[in-house]
Short mmCIF file of C-alpha atoms in Angstrom, two decimals:
data_model
loop_
_atom_site.label_atom_id
_atom_site.label_comp_id
_atom_site.label_asym_id
_atom_site.label_seq_id
_atom_site.Cartn_x
_atom_site.Cartn_y
_atom_site.Cartn_z
CA MET O 436 71.17 -21.66 2.21
CA HIS O 437 73.68 -24.28 3.27
CA ILE O 438 74.35 -28.05 4.19
CA THR O 439 76.41 -28.54 7.56
CA ILE O 440 78.77 -31.18 7.15
CA ILE O 441 79.60 -32.90 10.57
CA THR O 442 82.91 -35.05 11.06
CA ALA O 443 84.30 -36.42 14.31
CA VAL O 444 87.82 -37.01 14.61
CA HIS O 445 90.27 -38.63 16.78
CA ALA O 446 94.22 -38.19 16.52
CA PRO O 447 94.68 -41.55 14.57
CA SER O 448 92.05 -40.31 11.70
CA ALA O 449 93.25 -36.72 11.33
CA PRO O 450 95.84 -37.37 8.82
CA PHE O 451 93.06 -38.54 6.58
CA LEU O 452 91.18 -34.94 6.88
CA PRO O 453 92.74 -33.16 4.01
CA GLU O 454 91.63 -35.98 1.53
CA ALA O 455 87.96 -35.61 3.05
CA TYR O 456 88.33 -31.92 2.50
CA ALA O 457 89.11 -32.37 -1.12
CA SER O 458 86.04 -34.75 -1.69
CA LEU O 459 84.16 -31.70 -0.47
CA CYS O 460 85.55 -29.25 -2.78
CA THR O 461 84.67 -31.24 -5.63
CA GLN O 462 80.90 -30.87 -4.73
CA GLU O 463 78.84 -28.77 -6.78
CA LEU O 464 75.53 -27.52 -5.54
CA PRO O 465 72.48 -25.65 -7.12
CA GLY O 466 72.70 -21.98 -7.06
CA GLY O 467 71.95 -20.43 -3.56
CA TRP O 468 73.29 -23.59 -1.87
CA GLU O 469 76.74 -24.04 0.04
CA TRP O 470 78.24 -26.21 2.51
CA ARG O 471 79.78 -25.59 5.82
CA TRP O 472 82.12 -27.97 7.55
CA VAL O 473 82.17 -28.74 11.44
CA ILE O 474 84.91 -30.63 12.62
CA GLN O 475 84.69 -31.87 16.35
CA GLU O 476 87.76 -33.56 17.87
CA ASP O 477 86.86 -36.51 20.16
CA GLY O 478 89.16 -35.06 22.75
CA ARG O 479 91.55 -32.01 23.43
CA THR O 480 95.19 -32.85 21.68
CA ASP O 481 97.40 -31.04 19.46
CA GLU O 482 97.52 -33.79 16.89
CA VAL O 483 94.35 -32.68 15.02
CA ARG O 484 94.52 -29.12 14.41
CA PRO O 485 97.42 -29.11 11.93
CA TYR O 486 95.19 -31.21 9.45
CA VAL O 487 92.23 -28.69 9.86
CA PRO O 488 91.88 -27.00 6.32
CA ASP O 489 92.30 -23.18 6.56
CA ASP O 490 88.95 -22.31 5.15
CA PRO O 491 86.54 -19.86 6.23
CA ARG O 492 83.95 -22.80 5.58
CA VAL O 493 85.42 -24.98 8.13
CA THR O 494 84.88 -24.89 12.06
CA PHE O 495 87.15 -26.92 14.35
CA ARG O 496 86.10 -27.65 17.88
CA GLN O 497 87.29 -29.75 20.67
CA GLY O 498 85.93 -31.28 23.67
CA ARG O 499 86.37 -34.00 26.36
CA PRO O 500 86.40 -37.61 24.74
CA GLY O 501 83.20 -39.37 24.50
CA GLY O 502 83.00 -41.25 21.29
CA PRO O 503 82.19 -40.24 17.87
CA GLY O 504 78.37 -40.19 18.91
CA VAL O 505 79.05 -37.51 21.52
CA ALA O 506 81.35 -35.81 19.21
CA ARG O 507 78.93 -35.25 16.72
CA THR O 508 76.16 -34.61 18.74
CA VAL O 509 78.09 -31.76 20.46
CA ALA O 510 78.86 -30.43 17.08
CA LEU O 511 75.22 -29.79 16.49
CA ALA O 512 75.46 -26.96 18.65
CA HIS O 513 77.22 -25.47 15.48
CA ALA O 514 74.98 -26.68 12.74
CA THR O 515 72.48 -24.30 11.13
CA GLY O 516 70.83 -24.75 7.87
CA PRO O 517 68.06 -26.97 7.27
CA TYR O 518 70.35 -30.21 6.26
CA VAL O 519 73.12 -32.13 7.89
CA LYS O 520 75.54 -34.45 6.29
CA VAL O 521 77.67 -37.18 8.11
CA LEU O 522 81.21 -37.57 6.84
CA ASP O 523 83.65 -39.77 8.79
CA ALA O 524 87.12 -38.54 9.04
CA ASP O 525 88.55 -40.93 6.99
CA ASP O 526 86.13 -41.45 4.41
CA LEU O 527 85.44 -39.53 0.90
CA LEU O 528 82.45 -38.20 -0.64
CA THR O 529 82.15 -39.05 -4.41
CA PRO O 530 81.38 -36.28 -6.79
CA GLY O 531 77.81 -35.08 -6.85
CA ALA O 532 76.92 -36.77 -3.59
CA LEU O 533 75.89 -33.61 -1.76
CA ALA O 534 73.67 -32.69 -4.82
CA ARG O 535 72.00 -35.77 -5.31
CA ASP O 536 70.77 -36.18 -1.55
CA LEU O 537 69.73 -32.40 -1.57
CA ALA O 538 67.62 -33.08 -4.60
CA ALA O 539 65.98 -36.08 -3.11
CA LEU O 540 64.73 -34.12 0.03
CA GLU O 541 64.14 -30.92 -1.70
CA ALA O 542 61.62 -32.86 -4.24
CA ASP O 543 59.84 -34.36 -1.31
CA PRO O 544 59.17 -32.84 1.82
CA ALA O 545 57.87 -36.02 3.34
CA LEU O 546 61.35 -37.77 3.22
CA GLY O 547 63.16 -37.10 6.37
CA TRP O 548 66.71 -38.41 5.58
CA ALA O 549 68.61 -40.10 2.59
CA THR O 550 71.41 -42.39 2.38
CA SER O 551 73.55 -43.79 -0.80
CA ARG O 552 75.38 -46.63 -2.01
CA ALA O 553 78.86 -46.81 -0.23
CA LEU O 554 81.79 -48.55 -1.76
CA ASP O 555 84.70 -49.98 0.63
CA ARG O 556 87.91 -48.23 -0.41
CA LEU O 557 90.75 -50.99 0.29
CA PRO O 558 94.48 -49.84 1.20
CA ASP O 559 95.56 -50.48 -2.07
CA GLY O 560 93.13 -47.79 -3.70
CA SER O 561 90.70 -50.45 -5.19
CA THR O 562 86.78 -50.47 -4.28
CA VAL O 563 84.49 -52.93 -3.64
CA GLY O 564 80.55 -52.51 -3.42
CA SER O 565 77.89 -54.84 -1.65
CA PRO O 566 75.75 -56.86 -3.72
CA ASP O 567 72.78 -56.56 -1.39
CA ASP O 568 72.10 -52.68 -1.60
CA PRO O 569 68.35 -51.73 -1.91
CA GLU O 570 66.94 -50.54 -5.29
CA GLU O 571 66.91 -46.99 -5.73
CA GLY O 572 64.09 -44.95 -4.19
CA PRO O 573 62.07 -44.39 -1.12
CA LEU O 574 62.54 -46.65 2.03
CA ALA O 575 59.13 -46.94 4.00
CA PRO O 576 59.37 -46.46 7.51
CA GLY O 577 60.26 -49.89 9.37
CA ALA O 578 61.95 -51.21 6.53
CA LEU O 579 65.39 -50.75 8.13
CA LEU O 580 64.52 -52.38 11.36
CA ALA O 581 63.19 -55.25 9.65
CA HIS O 582 66.65 -56.01 7.52
CA TRP O 583 68.40 -55.23 10.71
CA LYS O 584 66.53 -57.67 13.12
CA ALA O 585 67.17 -60.34 10.23
CA HIS O 586 70.79 -59.71 9.46
CA ALA O 587 72.33 -57.94 12.37
CA LEU O 588 73.33 -54.89 10.05
CA PRO O 589 71.07 -52.35 8.28
CA PRO O 590 70.68 -52.60 4.71
CA VAL O 591 72.28 -49.38 3.92
CA VAL O 592 75.62 -47.55 5.38
CA PRO O 593 74.86 -45.05 8.33
CA GLY O 594 78.04 -43.17 7.05
CA THR O 595 76.33 -41.84 4.18
CA LEU O 596 73.35 -40.18 5.98
CA PHE O 597 72.02 -36.85 5.00
CA VAL O 598 68.94 -35.66 7.22
CA ARG O 599 66.81 -32.76 8.24
CA ARG O 600 68.26 -30.85 10.96
CA GLU O 601 65.15 -30.28 12.95
CA LEU O 602 64.30 -34.18 12.54
CA LEU O 603 67.75 -35.04 13.76
CA LEU O 604 67.44 -32.51 16.93
CA ALA O 605 64.23 -34.07 17.63
CA LEU O 606 65.43 -37.44 18.01
CA GLY O 607 68.40 -36.07 20.25
CA GLY O 608 71.12 -36.74 17.71
CA TRP O 609 73.41 -39.73 17.83
CA MET O 610 72.94 -42.52 20.66
CA ALA O 611 75.13 -42.59 23.71
CA LEU O 612 76.92 -45.76 22.76
CA PRO O 613 80.36 -46.75 22.39
CA ALA O 614 79.86 -47.89 19.14
CA SER O 615 77.02 -48.26 16.29
CA GLU O 616 75.52 -44.84 17.68
CA ASP O 617 74.99 -44.07 13.93
CA THR O 618 73.08 -47.27 13.17
CA GLY O 619 70.91 -46.30 16.52
CA LEU O 620 70.25 -42.91 14.96
CA LEU O 621 69.47 -44.47 11.44
CA LEU O 622 66.90 -46.94 13.02
CA ALA O 623 65.39 -44.09 14.83
CA LEU O 624 64.88 -42.26 11.63
CA ASP O 625 63.58 -45.30 10.02
CA ALA O 626 61.02 -45.68 13.18
CA VAL O 627 59.39 -42.22 12.49
CA SER O 628 60.07 -41.17 9.00
CA ARG O 629 60.41 -42.10 5.16
CA GLY O 630 64.00 -42.26 3.74
CA TRP O 631 65.42 -42.53 0.32
CA PHE O 632 68.06 -44.71 -1.22
CA THR O 633 70.48 -43.50 -4.00
CA ALA O 634 71.95 -46.18 -5.91
CA GLU O 635 74.76 -44.34 -7.42
CA PRO O 636 77.79 -44.48 -4.80
CA GLY O 637 78.09 -41.30 -2.53
CA LEU O 638 80.84 -42.52 -0.10
CA LEU O 639 84.19 -44.27 -0.28
CA TYR O 640 84.47 -46.10 3.12
CA ARG O 641 88.02 -46.32 3.80
CA LYS O 642 89.41 -49.84 5.03
CA TRP O 643 92.52 -49.11 7.51
CA GLU O 644 94.07 -50.80 10.56
CA GLY O 645 93.26 -47.84 12.69
CA GLN O 646 89.58 -47.76 11.99
CA VAL O 647 87.53 -47.87 15.27
CA THR O 648 85.28 -50.56 13.78
CA GLY O 649 88.47 -52.92 13.19
CA GLN O 650 89.30 -53.04 17.07
CA ALA O 651 88.56 -55.95 18.90
CA ALA O 652 86.41 -53.98 21.50
CA HIS O 653 83.89 -53.32 18.85
CA VAL O 654 82.83 -56.88 18.87
CA ASP O 655 83.09 -57.91 22.35
CA THR O 656 79.91 -60.03 23.15
CA VAL O 657 78.62 -58.53 26.24
CA GLU O 658 78.78 -54.81 24.86
CA LEU O 659 77.42 -55.99 21.48
CA GLU O 660 74.73 -57.54 23.18
CA ALA O 661 73.71 -54.56 25.07
CA ARG O 662 74.07 -52.03 22.04
CA LEU O 663 71.74 -54.35 20.09
CA ALA O 664 69.18 -54.42 22.76
CA VAL O 665 68.89 -50.66 23.40
CA THR O 666 69.18 -49.99 19.69
CA GLN O 667 65.87 -52.00 18.89
CA ALA O 668 64.18 -51.20 21.95
CA ARG O 669 64.50 -47.34 21.10
CA ALA O 670 63.38 -47.97 17.46
CA HIS O 671 60.36 -50.04 18.56
CA ALA O 672 59.54 -47.34 21.37
CA LEU O 673 59.75 -44.56 18.61
CA ALA O 674 57.44 -46.46 16.38
CA ALA O 675 54.94 -47.15 19.06
CA LEU O 676 54.33 -43.55 19.81
CA ASP O 677 52.68 -43.37 16.21
CA TRP O 678 54.42 -40.05 15.55
CA SER O 679 56.01 -39.31 12.16
CA HIS O 680 57.77 -36.85 10.44
#
């Protein structure tokens, strides 16, 4: 049995791949479990491949550019096994993160997904956490949407997502948005299934000048309003179907 790690990458973030790989190599899983890493370049350049680790557990693919949501969804074609874990190219897993996610979902078949605490990793190497993380435990359907509507942010970091592959496929993967596609998926999962939050940090979220969320286009008012509207509408539509995992 294995967990598929999915990473979308573009040329500016490619130099961080070796560090992400190193964080994967520290993961210890229960007997009979292993990870496989699918790296999907958002584009076709010669700038990413040199940073891809030479490891039989790693698959590297390229495709025409469409943004990280498109890259991740395309990468699903190469995902096997019961679980998918998201790992952005510039982020790092903490020791034990995969095992904790796996344990939560293996212990309760009613849980569709899991997230964990994330720490911002600043350029000087220091880390900063959020004081507003939820308590460790199950997250009831609709809880994330309620928080997101009140604060315009989910209470957990979408980049820590660990999810049942069949549920991810049933929801169509990531939203076809230029940004916040991971938040859209998280709120869709929240609409149809219970989740889990682990209070122990599972991710180091790198802060650096080139990251996509730091660009001016990410907060363009017109686009932002459209993203918020369609994300909320999708979550409400899914909840209204009265279908649950």
